[in-house]
Amino acid sequence: MPNRLAHSTSPYLLQHKDNPVDWHEWGPEAFGLARSRGVPIFLSIGYSTCYWCHVMERESFEDDETAGVLNAGFVPVKVDREQRPDVDELYMAATQILTGHGGWPMSVFIEPEALRPFWAGTYYPKEPRHGLPSFTQVLGGMSDAYANKRGDVLAQAERLAEAVAEHLAERPGPVAVGPSQVTAVVGALLQSHDRVEGGFGGAPKFPQPVYLEMLLDAREAAADDATRDAIDAALRLTLDRMALGGLFDQAGGGFHRYCVDATWTVPHFEKMLYDNAQLASVYGRAAALYGDAFYGGIVERTLWYVEREMTAPGGGLYSAQDAEVDGREGLNYLWTDEQAAGVLTEGELGVAREHYPLGEPNFTDPHHPEDGPTTVLRLAERPADPAALEGVNARLYEARQDRKQPHLDDKVLVSWNAMMISVLPPEPAARAAGFVLGQMRDEGGRLFRSWREGRADGDGVLEDYAAMISACCRLREVGAGGSDGVRDWLGEARALAEVVERDFAAGDGGYYDTRAGREDLFVRTRATYDGAIASGNALMLHALLDLHGLDPDGPWLDRAIASLRSVSGVIAAQGVASVGSTRALLRVLRLGPEVAERLAFGPSPEASSSSPDFTPVEIFADTARVAVSAGRPGTLKLVIKIAPGHHILAGDHVAPGADLGALGASLVPLRVGLVSGRGVAVYADYPEGEAYGAELVGKDELLVHTSEVELTVAVEHAPGVGASEGDPILGVTFQACTDEACLEPRTVELDVAVDLG
C-alpha cells in the first residue's frame, strides 16, 4: 500500500511511495508528530537520479525489518534536494561540519523542537563495511542517545546549529577588492589545472564550468601574452579532453555528471540539465573565441540532446536522467564489439573500431562484475573525418533507443531552465521562458521552485530569480519573441529584480537565499560557496550586471556594487570557493576606473591563514638537479611537512566505496607534476593516507596526511608532454585544511632543475 509520498510532485519522493518506511514530507505534520511522540526526526535527502540513493533504498528502505526500526524510533522524512535546495544546503553544512565530507543520500538526525541536527552522515550500508557501521546500528545508537542522553544531544544540536549559522549566514567584514583578488584566483586555477589530462585536480574528475567561465573572462581581460597563453593552454586541453572522453555522450550528445577516473573515460552516467546548460555556454564561448568548429559541434549536439530528450510539451525543460538502468550503471550507454557489429554495416563498423576502443573494454560495473567488461565510447583524438563518424553515431544512437531507457526526472526547475534558456536558440529559449513565467509564477509575481504534471510547487529561491533575470536579459539581447509576438523581456527582468529586492534583500547590499518567514529553517542562509552551480548571491550579482548592460540608467550597478561590498571579505579570503562572485568583480572592474574606485569598501586584506599567501606546508627535495634522458628516468625524494592542526588531502583521497557526491568537485588531492615547460612526464608513488577522523562514525571517507609525509618522484623523458614551451619546471599541488575549513589549493614550484639529455 503506498505511503504518504504517493501525493508528492517530486519524482524522487514518488520513487519511495511503496517503501514500508512511514515516510512524511518535510512540513508541519511531520514536525508535530515527532514532538507529540517525543522522538527525533530522521531526514533523508537525495534526488531521483542519485545512484547511491537507489542503493540505500534497495538495501534499507525497502527492507521490512529496517523499516520497522526506523518507524518505531523516528519520524522519517524525505526531501528532494532539487525541490528544496534551502533545506539541503542547511543540513549539508551540518553534515560537512560533523564528518568532513558530504554527499547524497544525506542522513540527518534532528531534534524536533527547533529542527536542529544533532548527527549526520551520508550513505550507510545494510551491513557494516569499509569502516562504516550498518544503518540499523546507527539508528539504534541515535535512538538510544535521544532517549537516554537527551541533554547531551540537545547541547550538541545547539553547538552544531551555531556552527552552521556561522558557516552559512555570517561573513567577514567589507574590505577593498580589485585586480589582485582576480589575479590570485586565476593563478590558483592555473596552478591546480591538470596539465596532462585537463580539468582541476585528480579523480573523481568534475567539469567545473564555474572555473572555466572565470578563465574565459580572465582571458579577455589578460594584460600580457604569457597569462593569455597559459589560460589558452588550460582551456584548450580541458575542453578537448572532456569532449573526447566518456564525459561526453559520443553517440547521443550531451554531458554526463562527472568522471570517476582522472582521464575523463568512465563517467558517472547521470545527466543533469544544469551541467549541460553551463557546458554548452562554455563551449559556445570557446568556439567563438578560437574559431573552433569542433567546439561548435559539441554545442550543437548538446542542444540537440536537450531538444530531443529533455523538452516537455509546452517548452519547459526536464531536470535529469538517471545513471542506471535495472540497477546497472550506464547500461544504456555501454557497448561491446559484438553489439556494435550487430547494428552497423561493415564499413560503419570499421569507422567505429578506428575511433572507439570497442576491442579494448574500459568499464566493468564495480557492483556487478559478473556482467563482464564493456566499453564506454570515447575518442583518442579529434576525428579526421567527422562526417563518417556522425553516421556511425546516428546508427548507434538509433539502436540504443531500442534499449530500456534510464529514468527521467520530469520535474521543471526554474533556475535550471533559466540556465539553459540562456544558451538555447531564440525560438525554443523564448518558449521555455514563456513556460516558466506563465506556469511557475503566482499572481503577485513570485516564482515557484518546481512544476510537474500541471502542478507548481514550492517557493522560488534566490538562484531561481537571479538565473531567470539573466535569461530574460539574454532574450532581450537576441530579440527573441514570445508566443504573443515580441515580449517585453527587459520588463520581465526588472519585475523579477524588484521581487528579489523586496523578499530577499539582507540590508547590507547582499541577499538571503530564501524569503523571510520560513519557520522550517533554523537559519536563514546567505551562502557564497560555488559548487556545481554558482551561489545565489553570485548569480544575483551577474543578473544585476546583465540588467545594467541593458538599462544603464537603472539602479542595477549601484545594487551590484553594494552586493559586492557584502561579499568582499569572502572574495578576499576564499576567492576560488566564491569564484562566481570573483568573476562578477572582474566584470565590474572592466567597466572603467571610475567604477573600480568604488570598490574600496574597507582596508586592504592582509595575509592570514585564510589568504592565498599563507600556507602551513613546507616541501623539501633531496636534490637540486635531476638528469633525464631517453630510457633513463630520474628520481628524487620529497619530504612534505605539515603544520600542527592542519592536514592535506592524500593523493588517493577517497576511501574505497566512498561517494562524496558534489563535494568531490571541490577537493584537490596531493599531486606532483609539470608546472610549465615540456619534455617530461612526472609520476609519484603516493603513500596511503590516514582516514580522517576515523574514530567518529561516518567520518572516514577522506584520506589525509598530517605532520610529515615522504614520497618518491620519477621523471621520464617525454618530448610531447607539456602545456607550454620552455624548460620543464616541477611543482607540488596540495590543499591544506583544518577541522573547520580548507584553504585554497596551492601549487609550489620545486627548486629542482631538470637536465634533459
XYZ file of N, CA, C and O in Angstrom, residues 515-691:
708
model
N 13.173 33.491 1.069
C 12.298 34.554 1.555
C 12.229 34.525 3.076
O 12.503 33.502 3.709
N 11.837 35.639 3.659
C 11.703 35.723 5.114
C 10.493 34.908 5.569
O 9.581 34.604 4.800
N 10.508 34.559 6.863
C 9.344 33.939 7.464
C 9.262 32.435 7.323
O 8.208 31.850 7.590
N 10.337 31.777 6.897
C 10.303 30.325 6.769
C 10.517 29.700 8.145
O 11.625 29.712 8.670
N 9.479 29.133 8.725
C 9.573 28.553 10.053
C 10.202 27.154 10.048
O 10.457 26.591 11.113
N 10.426 26.595 8.847
C 11.014 25.252 8.780
C 12.525 25.284 8.566
O 13.131 24.261 8.271
N 13.134 26.466 8.739
C 14.580 26.600 8.604
C 15.130 27.254 9.866
O 14.694 28.347 10.236
N 16.095 26.591 10.510
C 16.605 27.163 11.767
C 17.631 28.259 11.527
O 18.018 28.964 12.453
N 18.099 28.422 10.283
C 18.983 29.523 9.901
C 18.527 30.020 8.544
O 18.191 29.228 7.658
N 18.486 31.332 8.377
C 18.226 31.910 7.055
C 19.587 32.119 6.387
O 20.355 32.991 6.778
N 19.878 31.321 5.384
C 21.234 31.242 4.859
C 21.543 32.364 3.875
O 20.666 32.921 3.218
N 22.868 32.624 3.769
C 23.405 33.554 2.767
C 24.681 32.925 2.204
O 25.780 33.399 2.426
N 24.520 31.856 1.479
C 25.677 31.088 1.012
C 26.431 31.840 -0.075
O 25.841 32.522 -0.915
N 27.751 31.693 -0.065
C 28.596 32.277 -1.109
C 29.461 31.226 -1.790
O 30.146 31.526 -2.758
N 29.431 29.987 -1.295
C 30.225 28.908 -1.881
C 29.635 28.502 -3.223
O 28.428 28.314 -3.362
N 30.475 28.362 -4.232
C 30.050 27.922 -5.552
C 30.389 26.456 -5.728
O 31.552 26.062 -5.595
N 29.398 25.659 -6.020
C 29.614 24.247 -6.286
C 29.401 23.965 -7.757
O 29.974 24.611 -8.628
N 28.553 22.972 -8.049
C 28.233 22.666 -9.441
C 27.553 23.854 -10.110
O 27.645 24.047 -11.321
N 26.839 24.637 -9.319
C 26.211 25.882 -9.769
C 26.730 27.002 -8.872
O 26.983 26.784 -7.682
N 26.894 28.177 -9.421
C 27.306 29.317 -8.604
C 26.242 29.599 -7.540
O 25.055 29.299 -7.716
N 26.646 30.185 -6.441
C 25.723 30.501 -5.350
C 24.665 31.498 -5.816
O 24.844 32.220 -6.804
N 23.562 31.547 -5.087
C 22.518 32.505 -5.408
C 23.022 33.932 -5.382
O 22.634 34.756 -6.222
N 23.895 34.256 -4.420
C 24.440 35.615 -4.353
C 25.287 35.929 -5.579
O 25.217 37.031 -6.128
N 26.093 34.969 -6.038
C 26.910 35.191 -7.238
C 26.025 35.349 -8.466
O 26.242 36.234 -9.303
N 25.014 34.496 -8.597
C 24.100 34.603 -9.741
C 23.377 35.944 -9.737
O 23.147 36.540 -10.795
N 23.023 36.432 -8.532
C 22.321 37.712 -8.461
C 23.249 38.862 -8.838
O 22.823 39.838 -9.481
N 24.515 38.769 -8.468
C 25.483 39.779 -8.893
C 25.528 39.874 -10.420
O 25.477 40.970 -11.000
N 25.601 38.728 -11.082
C 25.650 38.727 -12.547
C 24.336 39.196 -13.149
O 24.331 39.874 -14.188
N 23.224 38.854 -12.505
C 21.930 39.320 -13.004
C 21.847 40.845 -12.966
O 21.359 41.484 -13.910
N 22.323 41.441 -11.883
C 22.309 42.903 -11.776
C 23.206 43.540 -12.833
O 22.856 44.569 -13.428
N 24.363 42.920 -13.093
C 25.251 43.457 -14.127
C 24.660 43.261 -15.523
O 24.845 44.111 -16.408
N 23.937 42.174 -15.736
C 23.238 41.985 -17.006
C 22.186 43.078 -17.200
O 22.051 43.640 -18.294
N 21.450 43.376 -16.143
C 20.447 44.443 -16.221
C 21.094 45.784 -16.496
O 20.591 46.582 -17.291
N 22.222 46.041 -15.845
C 22.913 47.313 -16.075
C 23.331 47.458 -17.529
O 23.259 48.558 -18.102
N 23.750 46.362 -18.148
C 24.159 46.435 -19.541
C 23.031 46.835 -20.474
O 23.262 47.480 -21.504
N 21.794 46.474 -20.122
C 20.641 46.801 -20.956
C 19.939 48.074 -20.513
O 19.248 48.719 -21.305
N 20.107 48.424 -19.243
C 19.371 49.553 -18.663
C 20.334 50.364 -17.793
O 20.227 50.370 -16.563
N 21.299 51.057 -18.402
C 22.360 51.719 -17.628
C 21.857 52.845 -16.729
O 22.584 53.257 -15.811
N 20.669 53.349 -16.964
C 20.138 54.419 -16.118
C 19.390 53.887 -14.899
O 18.936 54.672 -14.062
N 19.226 52.572 -14.817
C 18.532 51.985 -13.680
C 19.423 51.871 -12.458
O 20.610 52.230 -12.489
N 18.889 51.312 -11.357
C 19.654 51.222 -10.100
C 20.561 50.005 -10.030
O 21.125 49.715 -8.974
N 20.739 49.292 -11.140
C 21.335 47.960 -11.101
C 22.818 47.967 -10.748
O 23.278 47.107 -9.980
N 23.588 48.916 -11.279
C 25.011 48.947 -10.949
C 25.215 49.290 -9.482
O 26.071 48.695 -8.812
N 24.451 50.228 -8.960
C 24.562 50.566 -7.539
C 24.264 49.346 -6.671
O 24.949 49.094 -5.667
N 23.245 48.603 -7.055
C 22.910 47.404 -6.284
C 24.006 46.351 -6.400
O 24.324 45.655 -5.428
N 24.593 46.219 -7.585
C 25.664 45.244 -7.764
C 26.878 45.605 -6.907
O 27.493 44.732 -6.277
N 27.233 46.873 -6.876
C 28.382 47.293 -6.073
C 28.098 47.099 -4.587
O 28.963 46.660 -3.820
N 26.865 47.380 -4.162
C 26.503 47.138 -2.766
C 26.571 45.648 -2.434
O 27.016 45.251 -1.352
N 26.158 44.814 -3.376
C 26.223 43.373 -3.155
C 27.673 42.897 -3.108
O 28.034 42.041 -2.288
N 28.523 43.454 -3.981
C 29.946 43.131 -3.922
C 30.544 43.520 -2.576
O 31.394 42.812 -2.034
N 30.114 44.653 -2.048
C 30.608 45.075 -0.738
C 30.298 44.007 0.313
O 31.138 43.678 1.152
N 29.093 43.431 0.242
C 28.692 42.454 1.256
C 29.494 41.162 1.181
O 29.594 40.442 2.174
N 30.047 40.828 0.003
C 30.826 39.586 -0.140
C 32.310 39.855 -0.341
O 33.073 38.925 -0.594
N 32.739 41.108 -0.210
C 34.140 41.437 -0.492
C 35.097 40.698 0.432
O 36.173 40.250 0.005
N 34.735 40.546 1.697
C 35.594 39.820 2.623
C 35.730 38.359 2.242
O 36.800 37.759 2.389
N 34.652 37.777 1.742
C 34.688 36.382 1.300
C 35.563 36.248 0.060
O 36.369 35.319 -0.062
N 35.420 37.175 -0.893
C 36.242 37.149 -2.107
C 37.719 37.226 -1.749
O 38.552 36.510 -2.315
N 38.051 38.093 -0.806
C 39.453 38.255 -0.428
C 40.007 37.020 0.270
O 41.166 36.656 0.086
N 39.171 36.354 1.076
C 39.650 35.211 1.860
C 39.538 33.890 1.120
O 40.383 33.015 1.271
N 38.494 33.729 0.311
C 38.214 32.451 -0.350
C 37.775 32.716 -1.786
O 36.655 32.417 -2.183
N 38.662 33.277 -2.573
C 38.300 33.707 -3.912
C 37.944 32.574 -4.854
O 37.076 32.726 -5.714
N 38.598 31.407 -4.714
C 38.266 30.273 -5.579
C 36.936 29.665 -5.157
O 36.097 29.321 -5.995
N 36.720 29.510 -3.866
C 35.454 28.950 -3.388
C 34.271 29.824 -3.780
O 33.159 29.332 -3.966
N 34.497 31.128 -3.910
C 33.440 32.060 -4.327
C 33.761 32.621 -5.709
O 33.628 33.816 -5.961
N 34.175 31.734 -6.617
C 34.678 32.172 -7.921
C 33.622 32.907 -8.734
O 33.939 33.807 -9.515
N 32.347 32.573 -8.553
C 31.297 33.296 -9.276
C 31.251 34.756 -8.886
O 31.069 35.639 -9.739
N 31.424 35.044 -7.602
C 31.456 36.431 -7.145
C 32.734 37.124 -7.606
O 32.717 38.314 -7.948
N 33.851 36.398 -7.614
C 35.101 36.975 -8.104
C 34.980 37.325 -9.584
O 35.503 38.352 -10.043
N 34.291 36.501 -10.343
C 34.068 36.792 -11.765
C 33.210 38.046 -11.925
O 33.431 38.850 -12.838
N 32.238 38.232 -11.029
C 31.444 39.464 -11.061
C 32.323 40.670 -10.745
O 32.159 41.746 -11.336
N 33.256 40.507 -9.802
C 34.209 41.580 -9.512
C 34.981 41.959 -10.768
O 35.158 43.154 -11.065
N 35.435 40.976 -11.528
C 36.159 41.260 -12.769
C 35.280 42.032 -13.744
O 35.745 42.980 -14.400
N 34.016 41.656 -13.850
C 33.100 42.380 -14.751
C 32.966 43.846 -14.345
O 32.930 44.740 -15.192
N 32.904 44.095 -13.044
C 32.791 45.479 -12.570
C 34.079 46.244 -12.860
O 34.047 47.403 -13.298
N 35.223 45.618 -12.622
C 36.499 46.285 -12.896
C 36.612 46.701 -14.359
O 37.194 47.746 -14.673
N 36.034 45.913 -15.243
C 36.143 46.207 -16.667
C 35.203 47.326 -17.113
O 35.243 47.753 -18.264
N 34.371 47.811 -16.192
C 33.501 48.939 -16.527
C 34.234 50.271 -16.509
O 33.678 51.286 -16.924
N 35.478 50.285 -16.013
C 36.267 51.509 -16.060
C 36.795 51.922 -14.707
O 36.299 51.491 -13.663
N 37.822 52.780 -14.695
C 38.473 53.165 -13.432
C 37.550 53.904 -12.473
O 37.690 53.771 -11.259
N 36.608 54.686 -13.011
C 35.722 55.425 -12.109
C 34.808 54.486 -11.336
O 34.408 54.773 -10.201
N 34.467 53.332 -11.930
C 33.675 52.330 -11.218
C 34.564 51.549 -10.265
O 34.187 51.274 -9.122
N 35.761 51.191 -10.710
C 36.688 50.432 -9.876
C 37.013 51.172 -8.582
O 37.231 50.548 -7.533
N 37.048 52.503 -8.647
C 37.345 53.295 -7.447
C 36.295 53.094 -6.359
O 36.566 53.317 -5.178
N 35.110 52.665 -6.740
C 34.037 52.488 -5.766
C 34.165 51.182 -4.980
O 33.342 50.885 -4.116
N 35.191 50.377 -5.288
C 35.344 49.069 -4.653
C 36.235 49.105 -3.426
O 36.544 48.060 -2.851
N 36.657 50.292 -2.993
C 37.473 50.414 -1.773
C 36.543 50.392 -0.568
O 36.297 51.405 0.085
N 36.009 49.220 -0.263
C 34.984 49.098 0.772
C 35.551 49.144 2.183
O 34.808 49.311 3.149
N 36.863 48.927 2.328
C 37.472 48.880 3.647
C 38.966 48.740 3.485
O 39.510 48.957 2.400
N 39.667 48.354 4.546
C 41.127 48.194 4.444
C 41.481 47.060 3.500
O 40.717 46.120 3.296
N 42.669 47.132 2.907
C 43.137 46.058 2.046
C 43.369 44.814 2.881
O 43.922 44.890 3.988
N 42.957 43.651 2.399
C 43.142 42.418 3.178
C 44.617 42.088 3.326
O 45.399 42.250 2.395
N 44.986 41.622 4.521
C 46.364 41.239 4.790
C 46.493 39.721 4.747
O 45.530 38.990 4.908
N 47.704 39.262 4.531
C 47.951 37.821 4.505
C 47.610 37.218 5.857
O 47.960 37.746 6.904
N 46.878 36.146 5.851
C 46.498 35.438 7.069
C 46.314 33.979 6.727
O 46.536 33.546 5.614
N 45.876 33.197 7.700
C 45.665 31.773 7.455
C 44.550 31.528 6.468
O 44.365 30.406 6.020
N 43.758 32.539 6.122
C 42.685 32.352 5.143
C 42.985 33.045 3.830
O 42.136 33.124 2.969
N 44.193 33.564 3.657
C 44.525 34.263 2.420
C 45.399 33.395 1.537
O 46.009 32.431 1.988
N 45.493 33.731 0.254
C 46.292 32.924 -0.660
C 47.782 32.910 -0.346
O 48.501 32.052 -0.840
N 48.274 33.852 0.476
C 49.704 33.934 0.744
C 50.139 33.065 1.919
O 51.322 32.953 2.204
N 49.192 32.482 2.627
C 49.534 31.685 3.797
C 49.534 30.201 3.431
O 48.657 29.730 2.729
N 50.519 29.463 3.884
C 50.496 28.004 3.721
C 51.118 27.351 4.939
O 52.181 27.780 5.409
N 50.488 26.332 5.486
C 51.052 25.601 6.621
C 51.918 24.431 6.172
O 52.219 23.552 6.970
N 52.310 24.411 4.902
C 53.014 23.268 4.326
C 54.395 23.700 3.834
O 54.530 24.719 3.152
N 55.424 22.915 4.169
C 56.772 23.116 3.650
C 57.184 21.875 2.864
O 56.892 20.749 3.272
N 57.898 22.087 1.743
C 58.277 20.974 0.881
C 59.786 21.009 0.659
O 60.346 22.053 0.293
N 60.442 19.866 0.860
C 61.890 19.765 0.722
C 62.229 18.632 -0.247
O 61.636 17.550 -0.187
N 63.191 18.880 -1.165
C 63.661 17.860 -2.102
C 65.062 17.419 -1.698
O 65.837 18.196 -1.127
N 65.406 16.144 -2.015
C 66.716 15.625 -1.627
C 67.800 15.938 -2.651
O 68.950 15.506 -2.489
N 67.463 16.671 -3.702
C 68.448 17.017 -4.718
C 68.074 18.344 -5.357
O 66.900 18.739 -5.342
N 69.071 19.028 -5.917
C 68.818 20.285 -6.607
C 68.726 20.089 -8.113
O 68.294 20.994 -8.836
N 69.142 18.905 -8.615
C 69.106 18.639 -10.053
C 68.713 17.187 -10.273
O 69.050 16.309 -9.461
N 68.033 16.936 -11.360
C 67.714 15.575 -11.732
C 67.967 15.429 -13.230
O 67.531 16.268 -14.022
N 68.723 14.400 -13.627
C 69.073 14.179 -15.027
C 68.114 13.163 -15.640
O 67.839 12.112 -15.051
N 67.609 13.504 -16.831
C 66.629 12.657 -17.510
C 67.049 12.511 -18.963
O 67.418 13.487 -19.622
N 67.013 11.295 -19.480
C 67.289 11.055 -20.891
C 66.402 9.915 -21.370
O 65.744 9.245 -20.567
N 66.373 9.703 -22.687
C 65.525 8.667 -23.261
C 65.881 7.311 -22.660
O 67.029 6.873 -22.712
N 64.898 6.651 -22.070
C 65.111 5.341 -21.477
C 65.737 5.355 -20.101
O 65.895 4.300 -19.483
N 66.102 6.548 -19.598
C 66.736 6.643 -18.276
C 66.048 7.732 -17.452
O 66.423 8.903 -17.502
N 65.004 7.363 -16.710
C 64.322 8.362 -15.886
C 65.168 8.793 -14.701
O 66.077 8.078 -14.265
N 64.869 9.983 -14.214
C 65.499 10.464 -12.999
C 64.541 10.349 -11.829
O 63.322 10.277 -12.007
N 65.078 10.302 -10.622
C 64.228 10.200 -9.435
C 64.677 11.205 -8.384
O 65.835 11.630 -8.352
N 63.738 11.571 -7.541
C 64.035 12.407 -6.391
C 63.057 12.064 -5.289
O 62.007 11.466 -5.544
N 63.421 12.418 -4.083
C 62.540 12.198 -2.945
C 62.109 13.538 -2.360
O 62.900 14.487 -2.298
N 60.847 13.594 -1.956
C 60.298 14.799 -1.352
C 59.867 14.510 0.079
O 59.355 13.421 0.376
N 60.061 15.485 0.940
C 59.529 15.448 2.294
C 58.583 16.636 2.434
O 58.974 17.781 2.181
N 57.352 16.363 2.807
C 56.339 17.407 2.972
C 56.010 17.504 4.451
O 55.570 16.525 5.069
N 56.254 18.672 5.023
C 55.985 18.894 6.441
C 54.735 19.756 6.591
O 54.609 20.791 5.941
N 53.836 19.318 7.465
C 52.524 19.942 7.623
C 52.401 20.465 9.041
O 52.659 19.733 10.012
N 52.023 21.720 9.184
C 51.949 22.357 10.495
C 50.898 21.686 11.372
O 49.903 21.152 10.870
N 51.093 21.711 12.695
C 50.092 21.139 13.615
C 48.721 21.789 13.400
O 48.611 22.978 13.111
N 47.693 20.962 13.531
C 46.335 21.452 13.357
C 45.861 21.453 11.917
O 44.716 21.814 11.637
N 46.727 21.072 10.988
C 46.372 21.041 9.571
C 46.575 19.636 9.013
O 47.291 18.816 9.581
N 45.948 19.374 7.888
C 46.195 18.152 7.128
C 46.060 18.491 5.655
O 45.508 19.523 5.283
N 46.627 17.632 4.807
C 46.449 17.787 3.368
C 45.772 16.532 2.835
O 45.928 15.440 3.390
N 45.016 16.685 1.771
C 44.327 15.554 1.174
C 45.341 14.646 0.497
O 46.224 15.105 -0.224
N 45.230 13.350 0.727
C 46.168 12.390 0.170
C 45.992 12.277 -1.340
O 44.974 12.692 -1.902
N 46.993 11.694 -2.000
C 46.909 11.516 -3.446
C 45.685 10.717 -3.836
O 44.940 11.086 -4.744
N 45.468 9.587 -3.177
C 44.215 8.846 -3.319
C 43.385 9.207 -2.097
O 43.451 8.550 -1.056
N 42.595 10.279 -2.239
C 41.985 10.894 -1.062
C 40.600 10.378 -0.739
O 39.983 10.816 0.223
N 40.077 9.453 -1.551
C 38.749 8.910 -1.304
C 38.887 7.441 -0.926
O 39.474 6.654 -1.656
N 38.340 7.064 0.205
C 38.432 5.681 0.661
C 37.612 4.767 -0.247
O 36.663 5.201 -0.884
N 37.973 3.488 -0.328
C 37.209 2.556 -1.165
C 35.736 2.553 -0.782
O 35.384 2.523 0.392
N 34.872 2.608 -1.783
C 33.437 2.568 -1.560
C 32.818 3.898 -1.218
O 31.600 4.009 -1.082
N 33.611 4.950 -1.072
C 33.062 6.244 -0.701
C 32.464 6.940 -1.913
O 32.889 6.749 -3.032
N 31.444 7.747 -1.672
C 30.841 8.573 -2.718
C 30.657 9.948 -2.122
O 29.774 10.161 -1.294
N 31.501 10.890 -2.515
C 31.456 12.223 -1.931
C 30.471 13.136 -2.627
O 30.348 14.299 -2.273
N 29.755 12.638 -3.636
C 28.792 13.472 -4.331
C 29.431 14.724 -4.882
O 30.567 14.728 -5.327
N 28.687 15.832 -4.856
C 29.177 17.071 -5.454
C 30.382 17.642 -4.718
O 31.155 18.393 -5.285
N 30.562 17.251 -3.445
C 31.702 17.774 -2.696
C 33.019 17.389 -3.353
O 33.999 18.122 -3.296
N 33.019 16.220 -4.032
C 34.251 15.775 -4.670
C 34.787 16.766 -5.673
O 35.976 16.793 -5.973
N 33.891 17.601 -6.223
C 34.328 18.577 -7.216
C 35.241 19.630 -6.613
O 36.022 20.264 -7.319
N 35.158 19.850 -5.294
C 35.909 20.943 -4.683
C 37.169 20.479 -3.968
O 37.878 21.293 -3.388
N 37.478 19.181 -4.006
C 38.628 18.655 -3.295
C 39.818 18.501 -4.237
O 39.685 17.969 -5.334
N 40.990 18.963 -3.803
C 42.194 18.865 -4.621
C 43.198 17.993 -3.874
O 43.728 18.382 -2.837
N 43.483 16.786 -4.390
C 44.406 15.885 -3.701
C 45.860 16.264 -3.951
O 46.180 17.089 -4.809
N 46.754 15.634 -3.213
C 48.193 15.820 -3.383
C 48.612 15.345 -4.775
O 48.289 14.231 -5.187
N 49.326 16.202 -5.511
C 49.795 15.854 -6.844
C 51.177 16.451 -7.074
O 51.443 17.598 -6.682
N 52.043 15.682 -7.731
C 53.326 16.187 -8.197
C 53.273 16.158 -9.709
O 52.861 15.159 -10.309
N 53.654 17.243 -10.370
C 53.530 17.273 -11.820
C 54.355 18.368 -12.452
O 55.214 18.996 -11.822
N 54.070 18.589 -13.720
C 54.757 19.582 -14.537
C 54.001 20.904 -14.436
O 52.834 20.991 -14.806
N 54.650 21.929 -13.902
C 54.020 23.236 -13.749
C 54.048 24.003 -15.057
O 53.065 24.629 -15.464
N 55.167 23.976 -15.750
C 55.296 24.661 -17.034
C 56.417 23.997 -17.819
O 57.146 23.140 -17.306
N 56.544 24.423 -19.087
C 57.542 23.817 -19.946
C 57.058 22.495 -20.504
O 55.907 22.109 -20.356
N 57.976 21.778 -21.157
C 57.604 20.497 -21.737
C 58.810 19.574 -21.804
O 59.944 19.990 -21.571
N 58.530 18.304 -22.109
C 59.621 17.366 -22.335
C 59.722 16.236 -21.343
O 60.518 15.319 -21.537
N 58.921 16.269 -20.250
C 58.995 15.186 -19.273
C 57.590 14.826 -18.802
O 56.665 15.641 -18.849
N 57.454 13.587 -18.369
C 56.261 13.125 -17.670
C 56.659 12.829 -16.234
O 57.752 12.311 -15.970
N 55.792 13.169 -15.297
C 56.122 13.085 -13.875
C 55.164 12.111 -13.192
O 53.943 12.195 -13.370
N 55.735 11.196 -12.425
C 54.940 10.205 -11.701
C 55.402 10.188 -10.246
O 56.583 10.371 -9.961
N 54.453 9.958 -9.352
C 54.799 9.890 -7.931
C 54.199 8.637 -7.318
O 53.096 8.210 -7.691
N 54.910 8.073 -6.389
C 54.421 6.939 -5.615
C 53.739 7.507 -4.367
O 54.376 7.723 -3.339
N 52.445 7.770 -4.490
C 51.733 8.444 -3.409
C 51.485 7.482 -2.253
O 50.864 6.427 -2.436
N 51.952 7.830 -1.064
C 51.707 6.946 0.083
C 50.236 6.965 0.488
O 49.507 7.920 0.211
N 49.824 5.898 1.131
C 48.432 5.792 1.570
C 48.159 6.799 2.682
O 48.968 6.985 3.595
N 47.037 7.471 2.594
C 46.665 8.426 3.627
C 45.993 7.749 4.802
O 45.650 6.564 4.766
N 45.825 8.514 5.858
C 45.118 8.010 7.029
C 43.675 8.480 6.981
O 43.369 9.558 6.463
N 42.763 7.667 7.491
C 41.340 8.016 7.476
C 41.113 9.234 8.349
O 41.584 9.300 9.487
